[in-house]
Amino acid sequence: MWSAQDVARDQVRRQADSLCIAAVADKVAEAAFRERETAEQLRQGGSSSGFGMDPERLAAMWAAKHAEWRRVRGLMVEAGWDVYEPDRDVQGSEWAREREARREGALAARAVYEEQRREAADGLRAQLWLSAVPSRLIRAVAARAGLRPAYVLAQLAERVVVAEDGTVSVPPFMPSR
């Protein structure tokens, strides 16, 4: 769901909170080392991680972290901050809001998808072959109501009443949209 830059920005924002400029400089140096290390391992075709992470993704992550740590260090130097405070980082805060909005959107879309899947699982999809007479009746009713025949059949099915003795009936109704 998130790009390497998104993940790096989120992690750096959390890890940098309350760090002094010297600690941030150490993080820049570590990220530079890791970026070189993972890029070299990728060039050699070796596995970058014992955790099963895609070597290309890991290399991209360290490159993004290195860039973000450099941005944070530059911001601190330019603004004259003794320690990094995420809330004062305008660009970092904007990116965090965008990530959260995308996350919420993805979660909402997933919830809609899951609900549709549940509803589809509860529903019945059937192909129905009727003889000529009932077929003509259904088509005539559908035409008068301005509906497709399948919708009339669905409305019939929704109104089915099963009596205690097992008989099936449908009370009179007007098909509607």
mmCIF file of C-alpha atoms in Angstrom:
data_model
loop_
_atom_site.group_PDB
_atom_site.id
_atom_site.type_symbol
_atom_site.label_atom_id
_atom_site.label_comp_id
_atom_site.label_asym_id
_atom_site.label_seq_id
_atom_site.Cartn_x
_atom_site.Cartn_y
_atom_site.Cartn_z
ATOM 1 C CA MET A 1 0.000 0.000 0.000
ATOM 2 C CA TRP A 2 2.859 2.380 0.788
ATOM 3 C CA SER A 3 5.879 3.123 -1.363
ATOM 4 C CA ALA A 4 9.417 2.827 -0.055
ATOM 5 C CA GLN A 5 9.421 6.610 0.388
ATOM 6 C CA ASP A 6 6.200 6.480 2.413
ATOM 7 C CA VAL A 7 7.578 3.815 4.730
ATOM 8 C CA ALA A 8 10.906 5.614 5.105
ATOM 9 C CA ARG A 9 9.233 8.938 5.868
ATOM 10 C CA ASP A 10 6.985 7.325 8.467
ATOM 11 C CA GLN A 11 9.818 5.454 10.162
ATOM 12 C CA VAL A 12 12.210 8.415 10.150
ATOM 13 C CA ARG A 13 9.513 10.721 11.506
ATOM 14 C CA ARG A 14 8.913 8.380 14.441
ATOM 15 C CA GLN A 15 12.588 7.530 15.064
ATOM 16 C CA ALA A 16 13.798 11.135 14.794
ATOM 17 C CA ASP A 17 11.380 12.460 17.397
ATOM 18 C CA SER A 18 13.409 14.321 20.065
ATOM 19 C CA LEU A 19 16.799 13.408 18.535
ATOM 20 C CA CYS A 20 19.544 16.030 18.592
ATOM 21 C CA ILE A 21 21.421 17.048 15.445
ATOM 22 C CA ALA A 22 24.379 14.774 16.296
ATOM 23 C CA ALA A 23 22.088 11.748 16.641
ATOM 24 C CA VAL A 24 20.393 12.617 13.351
ATOM 25 C CA ALA A 25 23.819 12.899 11.707
ATOM 26 C CA ASP A 26 24.593 9.385 12.996
ATOM 27 C CA LYS A 27 21.333 8.152 11.454
ATOM 28 C CA VAL A 28 22.296 9.777 8.128
ATOM 29 C CA ALA A 29 25.651 7.972 8.218
ATOM 30 C CA GLU A 30 24.009 4.642 9.106
ATOM 31 C CA ALA A 31 21.438 5.017 6.331
ATOM 32 C CA ALA A 32 24.196 5.894 3.828
ATOM 33 C CA PHE A 33 26.106 2.752 4.837
ATOM 34 C CA ARG A 34 22.986 0.561 4.597
ATOM 35 C CA GLU A 35 22.076 2.092 1.240
ATOM 36 C CA ARG A 36 25.525 1.279 -0.168
ATOM 37 C CA GLU A 37 25.476 -2.195 1.410
ATOM 38 C CA THR A 38 22.054 -3.183 0.043
ATOM 39 C CA ALA A 39 22.806 -1.677 -3.385
ATOM 40 C CA GLU A 40 26.017 -3.699 -3.568
ATOM 41 C CA GLN A 41 24.265 -6.898 -2.502
ATOM 42 C CA LEU A 42 21.598 -6.235 -5.123
ATOM 43 C CA ARG A 43 24.243 -5.744 -7.832
ATOM 44 C CA GLN A 44 25.902 -9.018 -6.804
ATOM 45 C CA GLY A 45 22.569 -10.781 -6.954
ATOM 46 C CA GLY A 46 22.707 -11.907 -3.332
ATOM 47 C CA SER A 47 19.943 -11.909 -0.790
ATOM 48 C CA SER A 48 19.785 -8.620 1.086
ATOM 49 C CA SER A 49 17.853 -9.888 4.035
ATOM 50 C CA GLY A 50 17.544 -12.914 6.208
ATOM 51 C CA PHE A 51 13.893 -11.945 6.678
ATOM 52 C CA GLY A 52 12.759 -12.903 3.196
ATOM 53 C CA MET A 53 12.333 -9.286 2.086
ATOM 54 C CA ASP A 54 12.658 -8.571 -1.617
ATOM 55 C CA PRO A 55 16.254 -7.335 -2.149
ATOM 56 C CA GLU A 56 15.100 -4.588 -4.526
ATOM 57 C CA ARG A 57 12.525 -3.353 -2.038
ATOM 58 C CA LEU A 58 15.101 -3.371 0.775
ATOM 59 C CA ALA A 59 17.586 -1.391 -1.335
ATOM 60 C CA ALA A 60 14.851 1.104 -2.242
ATOM 61 C CA MET A 61 13.885 1.395 1.431
ATOM 62 C CA TRP A 62 17.420 2.250 2.527
ATOM 63 C CA ALA A 63 17.823 4.746 -0.318
ATOM 64 C CA ALA A 64 14.569 6.404 0.741
ATOM 65 C CA LYS A 65 15.565 6.385 4.430
ATOM 66 C CA HIS A 66 18.923 7.945 3.573
ATOM 67 C CA ALA A 67 17.196 10.706 1.600
ATOM 68 C CA GLU A 68 14.706 11.334 4.407
ATOM 69 C CA TRP A 69 17.372 11.418 7.145
ATOM 70 C CA ARG A 70 19.316 13.950 5.017
ATOM 71 C CA ARG A 71 16.133 16.034 4.622
ATOM 72 C CA VAL A 72 15.534 16.005 8.384
ATOM 73 C CA ARG A 73 19.165 16.952 9.089
ATOM 74 C CA GLY A 74 18.997 19.788 6.548
ATOM 75 C CA LEU A 75 15.725 21.042 8.035
ATOM 76 C CA MET A 76 17.199 21.041 11.536
ATOM 77 C CA VAL A 77 20.316 22.921 10.429
ATOM 78 C CA GLU A 78 18.350 25.443 8.358
ATOM 79 C CA ALA A 79 15.748 26.060 11.083
ATOM 80 C CA GLY A 80 18.309 26.018 13.902
ATOM 81 C CA TRP A 81 16.525 23.276 15.864
ATOM 82 C CA ASP A 82 18.357 21.590 18.741
ATOM 83 C CA VAL A 83 16.070 18.560 18.523
ATOM 84 C CA TYR A 84 13.712 17.269 15.883
ATOM 85 C CA GLU A 85 10.033 17.683 16.630
ATOM 86 C CA PRO A 86 7.774 16.029 14.048
ATOM 87 C CA ASP A 87 4.943 18.493 14.630
ATOM 88 C CA ARG A 88 7.177 21.414 13.593
ATOM 89 C CA ASP A 89 8.180 19.678 10.343
ATOM 90 C CA VAL A 90 5.623 21.132 7.909
ATOM 91 C CA GLN A 91 6.562 18.925 4.935
ATOM 92 C CA GLY A 92 6.818 15.775 7.073
ATOM 93 C CA SER A 93 3.458 16.516 8.685
ATOM 94 C CA GLU A 94 1.838 16.998 5.270
ATOM 95 C CA TRP A 95 3.240 13.678 4.059
ATOM 96 C CA ALA A 96 2.004 11.990 7.241
ATOM 97 C CA ARG A 97 -1.513 13.361 6.681
ATOM 98 C CA GLU A 98 -1.449 12.161 3.066
ATOM 99 C CA ARG A 99 -0.321 8.682 4.154
ATOM 100 C CA GLU A 100 -3.047 8.509 6.773
ATOM 101 C CA ALA A 101 -5.676 9.634 4.256
ATOM 102 C CA ARG A 102 -4.524 6.956 1.783
ATOM 103 C CA ARG A 103 -4.541 4.377 4.579
ATOM 104 C CA GLU A 104 -8.070 5.320 5.629
ATOM 105 C CA GLY A 105 -9.209 5.244 2.011
ATOM 106 C CA ALA A 106 -7.693 1.806 1.514
ATOM 107 C CA LEU A 107 -9.295 0.522 4.722
ATOM 108 C CA ALA A 108 -12.682 1.927 3.698
ATOM 109 C CA ALA A 109 -12.387 0.377 0.234
ATOM 110 C CA ARG A 110 -11.427 -2.934 1.803
ATOM 111 C CA ALA A 111 -14.439 -2.781 4.141
ATOM 112 C CA VAL A 112 -16.750 -2.111 1.185
ATOM 113 C CA TYR A 113 -15.183 -4.992 -0.725
ATOM 114 C CA GLU A 114 -15.579 -7.358 2.240
ATOM 115 C CA GLU A 115 -19.215 -6.313 2.718
ATOM 116 C CA GLN A 116 -19.947 -6.882 -0.975
ATOM 117 C CA ARG A 117 -18.242 -10.262 -0.770
ATOM 118 C CA ARG A 118 -20.340 -11.225 2.269
ATOM 119 C CA GLU A 119 -23.510 -10.091 0.532
ATOM 120 C CA ALA A 120 -22.576 -11.989 -2.606
ATOM 121 C CA ALA A 121 -21.929 -15.103 -0.551
ATOM 122 C CA ASP A 122 -25.359 -14.722 1.047
ATOM 123 C CA GLY A 123 -27.049 -14.269 -2.308
ATOM 124 C CA LEU A 124 -28.061 -16.920 -4.786
ATOM 125 C CA ARG A 125 -27.207 -16.686 -8.414
ATOM 126 C CA ALA A 126 -29.236 -19.006 -10.582
ATOM 127 C CA GLN A 127 -30.091 -19.557 -14.182
ATOM 128 C CA LEU A 128 -33.757 -20.272 -14.644
ATOM 129 C CA TRP A 129 -35.403 -21.915 -17.652
ATOM 130 C CA LEU A 130 -39.153 -21.414 -17.835
ATOM 131 C CA SER A 131 -41.593 -22.989 -20.215
ATOM 132 C CA ALA A 132 -43.270 -20.732 -22.786
ATOM 133 C CA VAL A 133 -46.409 -19.738 -20.847
ATOM 134 C CA PRO A 134 -44.778 -18.665 -17.530
ATOM 135 C CA SER A 135 -41.957 -17.059 -19.500
ATOM 136 C CA ARG A 136 -44.404 -14.920 -21.490
ATOM 137 C CA LEU A 137 -46.211 -13.915 -18.274
ATOM 138 C CA ILE A 138 -42.957 -12.833 -16.588
ATOM 139 C CA ARG A 139 -41.864 -10.906 -19.690
ATOM 140 C CA ALA A 140 -45.262 -9.148 -19.914
ATOM 141 C CA VAL A 141 -45.178 -8.141 -16.230
ATOM 142 C CA ALA A 142 -41.592 -6.938 -16.590
ATOM 143 C CA ALA A 143 -42.444 -4.897 -19.687
ATOM 144 C CA ARG A 144 -45.403 -3.214 -17.923
ATOM 145 C CA ALA A 145 -43.230 -2.385 -14.911
ATOM 146 C CA GLY A 146 -40.296 -1.242 -17.077
ATOM 147 C CA LEU A 147 -38.039 -3.874 -15.534
ATOM 148 C CA ARG A 148 -35.897 -6.705 -16.750
ATOM 149 C CA PRO A 149 -37.474 -10.148 -16.284
ATOM 150 C CA ALA A 150 -34.693 -11.116 -13.878
ATOM 151 C CA TYR A 151 -35.710 -8.278 -11.540
ATOM 152 C CA VAL A 152 -39.332 -9.445 -11.527
ATOM 153 C CA LEU A 153 -38.184 -12.971 -10.686
ATOM 154 C CA ALA A 154 -35.963 -11.612 -7.913
ATOM 155 C CA GLN A 155 -38.907 -9.700 -6.450
ATOM 156 C CA LEU A 156 -41.044 -12.829 -6.661
ATOM 157 C CA ALA A 157 -38.376 -14.791 -4.794
ATOM 158 C CA GLU A 158 -38.076 -12.108 -2.097
ATOM 159 C CA ARG A 159 -41.771 -12.391 -1.365
ATOM 160 C CA VAL A 160 -42.025 -16.175 -1.185
ATOM 161 C CA VAL A 161 -43.909 -17.435 1.846
ATOM 162 C CA VAL A 162 -43.464 -21.022 2.991
ATOM 163 C CA ALA A 163 -46.310 -22.362 5.114
ATOM 164 C CA GLU A 164 -45.891 -24.874 7.941
ATOM 165 C CA ASP A 165 -47.043 -27.683 5.704
ATOM 166 C CA GLY A 166 -44.346 -26.751 3.122
ATOM 167 C CA THR A 167 -46.596 -25.095 0.579
ATOM 168 C CA VAL A 168 -45.065 -22.149 -1.226
ATOM 169 C CA SER A 169 -46.966 -19.038 -2.223
ATOM 170 C CA VAL A 170 -46.408 -15.416 -3.173
ATOM 171 C CA PRO A 171 -48.836 -12.766 -1.975
ATOM 172 C CA PRO A 172 -50.027 -10.342 -4.673
ATOM 173 C CA PHE A 173 -47.664 -7.407 -5.281
ATOM 174 C CA MET A 174 -46.752 -4.763 -7.861
ATOM 175 C CA PRO A 175 -43.220 -5.132 -9.252
ATOM 176 C CA SER A 176 -41.243 -1.935 -8.741
ATOM 177 C CA ARG A 177 -37.783 -0.558 -9.234
#
